[in-house]
Short mmCIF file of C-alpha atoms and ligand atoms in Angstrom, two decimals:
data_model
loop_
_atom_site.label_atom_id
_atom_site.label_comp_id
_atom_site.label_asym_id
_atom_site.label_seq_id
_atom_site.Cartn_x
_atom_site.Cartn_y
_atom_site.Cartn_z
CA MET G 5 0.08 0.01 0.01
CA VAL G 6 2.73 2.49 1.01
CA ILE G 7 4.70 1.50 -2.22
CA PHE G 8 1.52 1.93 -4.39
CA ALA G 9 1.04 5.48 -3.11
CA LEU G 10 4.74 6.11 -3.57
CA LYS G 11 4.49 4.99 -7.14
CA ASN G 12 1.83 7.48 -8.05
CA SER G 13 3.32 10.54 -6.33
CA ALA G 14 6.74 9.75 -7.78
CA LEU G 15 5.45 9.43 -11.37
CA GLU G 16 3.45 12.69 -11.06
CA ALA G 17 6.59 14.55 -9.81
CA ILE G 18 8.55 13.23 -12.77
CA GLU G 19 5.80 14.52 -15.21
CA ARG G 20 5.72 17.90 -13.36
CA ALA G 21 9.34 18.67 -13.69
CA GLN G 22 9.90 21.50 -16.15
CA ASN G 23 13.67 21.51 -16.13
CA LEU G 24 16.66 19.50 -15.01
CA ALA G 25 16.97 21.13 -11.66
CA GLU G 26 13.40 20.30 -10.63
CA LEU G 27 13.88 16.63 -12.02
CA GLU G 28 16.95 16.37 -10.00
CA THR G 29 15.13 17.54 -6.82
CA SER G 30 12.40 14.92 -7.39
CA TYR G 31 15.02 12.17 -8.05
CA LYS G 32 16.67 12.89 -4.74
CA ALA G 33 13.31 12.96 -2.92
CA TYR G 34 12.68 9.30 -4.06
CA LEU G 35 15.92 7.74 -4.95
CA GLY G 36 18.56 9.83 -3.30
CA LYS G 37 20.48 8.77 -0.19
CA LYS G 38 17.58 9.74 2.21
CA GLY G 39 14.99 9.29 -0.58
CA GLU G 40 11.62 7.73 0.30
CA LEU G 41 12.10 4.70 -1.75
CA THR G 42 15.73 4.30 -0.64
CA LEU G 43 14.58 4.25 3.00
CA ILE G 44 12.06 1.55 2.23
CA LEU G 45 14.72 -0.55 0.46
CA ARG G 46 16.96 -0.22 3.49
CA SER G 47 14.28 -1.13 5.97
CA LEU G 48 13.65 -4.44 3.98
CA ALA G 49 16.46 -5.98 6.16
CA ASN G 50 14.29 -5.68 9.26
CA LEU G 51 11.53 -7.76 7.82
CA ASN G 52 11.00 -11.52 8.05
CA GLU G 53 11.88 -13.57 5.12
CA ALA G 54 8.31 -14.04 3.67
CA GLU G 55 7.49 -10.37 3.92
CA ARG G 56 10.96 -9.49 2.59
CA LYS G 57 10.25 -11.62 -0.43
CA VAL G 58 7.01 -9.90 -1.35
CA GLN G 59 7.86 -6.37 -0.40
CA GLY G 60 11.43 -6.63 -1.83
CA LYS G 61 10.08 -7.56 -5.16
CA GLU G 62 7.59 -4.75 -5.14
CA ALA G 63 10.15 -2.04 -4.09
CA ASN G 64 12.76 -3.24 -6.48
CA ASP G 65 10.37 -3.15 -9.39
CA LEU G 66 9.31 0.33 -8.51
CA ARG G 67 12.93 1.43 -8.23
CA ASN G 68 13.57 0.05 -11.71
CA LEU G 69 10.41 1.77 -13.14
CA LEU G 70 11.41 5.04 -11.52
CA GLU G 71 15.01 4.92 -12.77
CA LYS G 72 13.74 4.35 -16.25
CA ARG G 73 11.19 7.15 -16.20
CA PHE G 74 13.71 9.68 -14.77
CA ALA G 75 16.05 8.90 -17.50
CA GLU G 76 13.43 9.24 -20.14
CA ARG G 77 12.13 12.58 -18.74
CA LYS G 78 15.71 13.76 -18.42
CA LYS G 79 16.24 13.25 -22.26
CA GLU G 80 12.84 14.89 -23.09
CA ILE G 81 13.79 17.99 -21.08
CA GLN G 82 17.19 18.20 -22.59
CA ARG G 83 15.53 18.14 -26.14
CA GLU G 84 13.04 20.77 -25.17
CA GLU G 85 15.75 23.00 -23.85
CA ILE G 86 17.90 22.65 -27.04
CA VAL G 87 14.77 23.89 -29.06
CA ILE G 88 14.23 26.87 -26.84
CA GLN G 89 17.92 27.80 -26.92
CA GLU G 90 17.76 27.58 -30.78
CA LYS G 91 14.77 29.89 -31.00
CA LEU G 92 16.36 32.45 -28.72
CA ALA G 93 19.70 32.30 -30.50
CA ILE G 94 18.53 32.31 -34.18
CA ARG G 95 14.94 32.80 -35.02
CA GLU G 96 13.90 35.19 -32.45
CA HIS G 97 16.96 37.14 -32.13
CA VAL G 98 16.49 40.86 -32.55
CA ASP G 99 19.44 42.82 -33.72
CA VAL G 100 18.50 46.38 -32.59
CA THR G 101 21.42 47.77 -34.51
CA ALA G 102 20.50 46.44 -37.83
CA PRO G 103 19.27 49.00 -40.36
CA GLY G 104 15.49 48.94 -41.09
CA LYS G 105 14.04 47.29 -44.20
CA ARG G 106 12.97 49.87 -46.71
CA LEU G 107 9.54 49.25 -48.20
CA PRO G 108 9.32 49.75 -51.96
CA LYS G 109 7.46 53.13 -52.65
CA GLY G 110 5.01 53.60 -55.36
CA HIS G 111 5.12 56.40 -57.88
CA THR G 112 3.06 58.15 -60.46
CA HIS G 113 1.81 56.27 -63.53
CA PRO G 114 2.91 57.84 -66.86
CA LEU G 115 -0.75 58.41 -67.83
CA THR G 116 -1.41 60.30 -64.55
CA LEU G 117 1.86 62.32 -65.10
CA ALA G 118 0.44 63.38 -68.50
CA GLN G 119 -2.94 64.14 -67.16
CA THR G 120 -1.59 66.30 -64.31
CA LYS G 121 0.72 68.16 -66.60
CA ALA G 122 -2.17 68.84 -69.06
CA GLU G 123 -4.44 70.00 -66.32
CA GLU G 124 -1.76 72.46 -65.01
CA ILE G 125 -1.25 73.94 -68.49
CA PHE G 126 -5.07 74.47 -69.12
CA GLN G 127 -5.51 75.85 -65.67
CA THR G 128 -3.03 78.60 -66.31
CA MET G 129 -5.17 79.47 -69.43
CA GLY G 130 -8.26 79.79 -67.21
CA PHE G 131 -9.79 76.30 -67.66
CA THR G 132 -11.53 74.57 -64.87
CA VAL G 133 -11.22 70.74 -64.39
CA ALA G 134 -14.59 69.08 -64.60
CA GLN G 135 -15.67 65.45 -64.08
CA GLY G 136 -18.36 63.14 -64.93
CA PRO G 137 -19.44 59.45 -64.36
CA GLU G 138 -18.00 56.49 -66.25
CA ILE G 139 -21.41 54.95 -66.23
CA GLU G 140 -23.53 57.27 -68.42
CA THR G 141 -27.02 57.36 -69.70
CA GLU G 142 -27.91 57.38 -73.49
CA TRP G 143 -29.04 60.99 -73.05
CA TYR G 144 -25.77 62.33 -71.98
CA ASN G 145 -23.47 60.12 -74.01
CA PHE G 146 -25.54 60.37 -77.31
CA ASP G 147 -28.86 62.21 -77.48
CA ALA G 148 -27.80 65.53 -75.87
CA LEU G 149 -24.82 65.55 -78.12
CA ASN G 150 -27.09 65.66 -81.19
CA ILE G 151 -26.76 61.95 -81.85
CA PRO G 152 -30.28 60.64 -81.69
CA ALA G 153 -31.21 56.91 -81.52
CA ASN G 154 -30.95 55.09 -84.83
CA HIS G 155 -28.70 57.75 -86.26
CA PRO G 156 -25.88 56.22 -88.16
CA ALA G 157 -23.44 58.42 -86.25
CA ARG G 158 -23.84 56.17 -83.19
CA ASP G 159 -21.74 53.51 -85.06
CA MET G 160 -18.79 55.82 -84.57
CA TRP G 161 -18.69 54.64 -81.01
CA ASP G 162 -18.60 50.97 -80.31
CA THR G 163 -20.47 50.85 -77.10
CA PHE G 164 -20.62 48.59 -74.01
CA TRP G 165 -24.24 48.74 -73.12
CA LEU G 166 -25.22 47.70 -69.70
CA LYS G 167 -28.08 45.24 -69.20
CA PRO G 168 -30.89 45.50 -69.63
CA LYS G 169 -30.13 47.55 -72.89
CA ASN G 170 -33.53 49.33 -72.84
CA ALA G 171 -32.68 50.92 -69.51
CA GLY G 172 -30.32 53.10 -71.49
CA HIS G 173 -27.13 52.77 -69.33
CA LEU G 174 -23.60 52.35 -70.97
CA LEU G 175 -19.93 52.85 -70.22
CA ARG G 176 -19.26 56.31 -71.67
CA THR G 177 -17.64 56.09 -74.99
CA HIS G 178 -16.05 59.58 -74.76
CA THR G 179 -15.64 62.34 -72.31
CA SER G 180 -18.08 64.58 -74.27
CA PRO G 181 -20.98 63.92 -71.96
CA VAL G 182 -19.11 66.04 -69.39
CA GLN G 183 -19.75 69.10 -71.54
CA ILE G 184 -23.52 68.48 -71.14
CA ARG G 185 -23.40 67.87 -67.45
CA TYR G 186 -21.30 71.01 -66.88
CA MET G 187 -23.35 73.29 -68.99
CA GLU G 188 -26.56 72.16 -67.42
CA LYS G 189 -25.27 73.36 -64.09
CA HIS G 190 -23.26 76.46 -65.19
CA ASN G 191 -24.01 79.61 -67.20
CA PRO G 192 -21.67 80.76 -69.91
CA PRO G 193 -19.15 82.14 -70.47
CA LEU G 194 -17.06 79.14 -69.34
CA ARG G 195 -13.90 77.18 -69.99
CA ILE G 196 -13.52 73.51 -68.90
CA ILE G 197 -11.38 70.49 -69.48
CA ALA G 198 -12.53 66.97 -68.54
CA PRO G 199 -9.98 64.30 -68.42
CA GLY G 200 -11.17 60.75 -67.82
CA ARG G 201 -11.58 57.19 -68.56
CA ILE G 202 -13.63 55.99 -71.52
CA PHE G 203 -14.67 52.57 -72.95
CA ARG G 204 -14.89 51.09 -76.39
CA TYR G 205 -16.07 47.70 -77.51
CA GLU G 206 -13.08 47.12 -79.59
CA ALA G 207 -10.27 44.55 -80.16
CA THR G 208 -6.91 45.52 -78.68
CA ASP G 209 -3.69 46.15 -80.60
CA ALA G 210 -0.65 48.46 -80.35
CA SER G 211 -2.81 51.51 -80.72
CA HIS G 212 -6.20 50.38 -79.48
CA GLU G 213 -7.59 49.57 -76.09
CA PHE G 214 -11.02 48.76 -74.94
CA ASN G 215 -10.67 51.41 -72.29
CA PHE G 216 -8.39 54.48 -72.50
CA TYR G 217 -8.31 58.16 -71.48
CA GLN G 218 -9.53 61.30 -73.21
CA LEU G 219 -9.22 64.94 -72.36
CA GLU G 220 -12.23 66.90 -73.30
CA GLY G 221 -12.14 70.68 -73.70
CA LEU G 222 -14.97 73.23 -74.07
CA MET G 223 -14.86 77.02 -74.14
CA VAL G 224 -18.07 78.95 -74.47
CA GLY G 225 -18.31 82.82 -74.79
CA LYS G 226 -19.76 85.56 -76.94
CA GLU G 227 -17.05 85.70 -79.59
CA VAL G 228 -15.16 82.25 -79.31
CA SER G 229 -13.68 81.35 -82.71
CA VAL G 230 -11.48 78.69 -84.42
CA ALA G 231 -8.71 81.12 -84.26
CA ASN G 232 -8.97 81.11 -80.42
CA PHE G 233 -9.04 77.28 -80.49
CA LYS G 234 -5.97 77.07 -82.56
CA ALA G 235 -4.01 79.44 -80.41
CA ILE G 236 -5.01 77.65 -77.17
CA ILE G 237 -3.93 74.24 -78.67
CA GLU G 238 -0.71 75.53 -79.98
CA GLU G 239 0.08 77.00 -76.61
CA PHE G 240 -0.89 73.75 -74.95
CA TYR G 241 1.39 71.62 -77.04
CA ARG G 242 4.34 74.15 -76.66
CA GLN G 243 4.14 73.80 -72.85
CA PHE G 244 3.36 70.09 -72.85
CA PHE G 245 6.16 69.06 -75.21
CA GLY G 246 8.46 71.96 -74.23
CA LYS G 247 8.86 73.20 -77.73
CA PRO G 248 6.80 74.85 -80.49
CA VAL G 249 4.67 72.31 -82.34
CA ALA G 250 3.05 72.69 -85.75
CA ILE G 251 -0.63 71.75 -86.02
CA ARG G 252 -3.08 71.59 -88.96
CA LEU G 253 -6.83 71.37 -89.09
CA ARG G 254 -8.61 69.00 -91.40
CA PRO G 255 -12.34 68.96 -92.10
CA SER G 256 -14.13 66.15 -90.41
CA TYR G 257 -17.56 65.27 -89.13
CA PHE G 258 -18.88 65.03 -85.48
CA PRO G 259 -22.56 65.37 -84.70
CA PHE G 260 -21.91 67.79 -81.92
CA THR G 261 -19.81 70.28 -83.78
CA GLU G 262 -20.34 72.23 -87.01
CA PRO G 263 -17.81 72.75 -88.62
CA SER G 264 -15.90 69.87 -87.23
CA PHE G 265 -12.28 69.05 -87.72
CA GLU G 266 -9.35 66.70 -86.97
CA VAL G 267 -6.37 68.28 -85.49
CA ASP G 268 -2.97 66.77 -86.61
CA MET G 269 0.39 67.68 -85.24
CA ARG G 270 3.74 67.40 -86.94
CA TRP G 271 6.12 65.14 -85.08
CA ASN G 272 9.81 65.70 -85.40
CA LYS G 273 9.39 67.46 -88.80
CA GLY G 274 8.17 64.09 -90.06
CA ALA G 275 4.62 62.60 -90.21
CA TRP G 276 1.40 64.34 -89.33
CA LEU G 277 -0.22 62.50 -86.45
CA GLU G 278 -3.95 62.66 -85.67
CA MET G 279 -4.28 64.06 -82.14
CA MET G 280 -7.95 65.04 -81.56
CA GLY G 281 -11.32 65.84 -82.79
CA ALA G 282 -12.74 69.33 -82.45
CA GLY G 283 -15.17 71.84 -83.81
CA ILE G 284 -17.48 74.73 -83.23
CA VAL G 285 -20.39 73.48 -80.86
CA HIS G 286 -23.56 72.62 -82.76
CA PRO G 287 -26.64 74.70 -81.88
CA ASN G 288 -28.46 71.55 -80.94
CA VAL G 289 -26.08 70.97 -78.13
CA PHE G 290 -26.77 74.32 -76.69
CA ARG G 291 -30.50 73.74 -77.09
CA ALA G 292 -30.05 70.48 -75.09
CA VAL G 293 -28.78 72.25 -72.12
CA GLY G 294 -31.10 75.33 -72.28
CA TYR G 295 -28.66 77.92 -73.71
CA ILE G 296 -29.95 80.23 -76.50
CA PRO G 297 -27.81 79.19 -79.57
CA ALA G 298 -28.05 82.60 -81.14
CA GLU G 299 -26.36 84.13 -78.09
CA TRP G 300 -23.38 81.86 -77.52
CA ARG G 301 -20.46 80.46 -79.44
CA GLY G 302 -18.12 77.73 -78.42
CA PHE G 303 -15.39 75.44 -79.42
CA ALA G 304 -14.88 71.83 -78.20
CA PHE G 305 -12.20 69.28 -78.47
CA GLY G 306 -11.53 65.77 -77.39
CA MET G 307 -7.95 64.39 -77.37
CA GLY G 308 -6.56 61.04 -76.55
CA LEU G 309 -4.59 61.24 -73.38
CA ASP G 310 -2.83 57.89 -73.93
CA ARG G 311 -1.65 59.20 -77.33
CA LEU G 312 -0.14 62.29 -75.71
CA ALA G 313 1.65 60.32 -73.01
CA MET G 314 2.83 57.78 -75.56
CA MET G 315 4.44 60.61 -77.61
CA LYS G 316 5.83 62.57 -74.67
CA TYR G 317 7.43 59.40 -73.15
CA GLN G 318 8.13 57.60 -76.42
CA ILE G 319 6.00 54.50 -75.55
CA PRO G 320 5.53 52.31 -78.68
CA ASP G 321 2.51 50.25 -77.50
CA ILE G 322 -0.66 51.44 -75.67
CA ARG G 323 -1.04 48.08 -74.01
CA LEU G 324 1.98 48.79 -71.86
CA LEU G 325 0.13 51.57 -70.06
CA TYR G 326 -2.28 49.01 -68.77
CA SER G 327 0.03 46.18 -68.24
CA GLY G 328 1.01 46.73 -64.66
CA ASP G 329 4.49 45.57 -65.69
CA LEU G 330 7.06 46.98 -63.19
CA ARG G 331 9.85 46.84 -65.77
CA PHE G 332 7.85 49.37 -67.87
CA LEU G 333 6.52 51.47 -64.92
CA GLN G 334 9.72 51.90 -63.05
CA GLN G 335 11.23 53.89 -66.09
CA PHE G 336 9.04 56.89 -65.12
N1 DAH V 9 -15.96 62.72 -78.67
C1 DAH V 9 -15.20 62.49 -79.80
C2 DAH V 9 -14.62 61.13 -79.96
O1 DAH V 9 -14.62 60.41 -78.87
C3 DAH V 9 -13.96 63.50 -79.81
C4 DAH V 9 -14.44 64.90 -80.02
C5 DAH V 9 -14.63 65.48 -81.31
C6 DAH V 9 -14.70 65.67 -78.86
C7 DAH V 9 -15.06 66.72 -81.46
C8 DAH V 9 -15.20 66.99 -79.07
C9 DAH V 9 -15.35 67.55 -80.37
O2 DAH V 9 -15.48 67.83 -78.01
O3 DAH V 9 -15.65 68.84 -80.41
O4 DAH V 9 -14.34 60.65 -80.96
#
């Protein structure tokens, strides 16, 4: 009975030991010179032969068991301590003198650079920056711009219609609807530009994307003319490219301007490049926003911002602008 109780308390003490010192203390308490089990083993000599045989076997079995468990637990603790030492020494070691890790910093995308530069230039010439939504209604994107339903001119803009189509919502195909939105809320005279993202239902190649950026312009006043338009655009290019740039106007067609023209610019004394559509605001556009057409005149234009950025930074493929490729982006 005494031995049975001793066995339980000794085994428990072995499990409880968290380090070698505690284990050693427990070992002494049971198997040391004055340990509980040692004393029992010594007292065996005082018993008669029959009792000695029974108790002697029990006590010796227990001693063997405890020696074995102590040895095992010692190995376990040693292994645990090595792991703890390694963690402290290597993985969780903090060198407070080491320099901090530098996080990579983002920077401005070339399209944004071009847009910001263009905004700054137009602002110095008295233009306000206006904005409109990317999801538009049929009215703002087409009808108010003198492009009625079933008019063949709608085919000029391959359109992403939002479902259901009869609800009349679409992804704006140009920034021209911002002209309408702005004029609805402001009286002339006015000068605005409207840079923004637009969408075309088109296949992509080196010069086409299904989404890109335009910069719209509108100036309305009493005596606004094509001569004013030409002067402002020439000044814009001069500042944007940092040198005088020759431009030419070619007759063209847009439903919201009359007359309409394409603006080409001469690149490095070589080819003429098409840069924007423009014209004198059509009377029906003024009517759509409640202006009296006889009282006001205006010019409008819409230029491709991607084109502008590609020329300024000599980017050969429009798709690079949307690739998110750091090898490309880090050059700016
Ligand atoms: N919105 C036209 C397009 O996307 C470009 C344009 C042409 C805008 C003439 C204008 C303009 O404001 O007057 O093709």
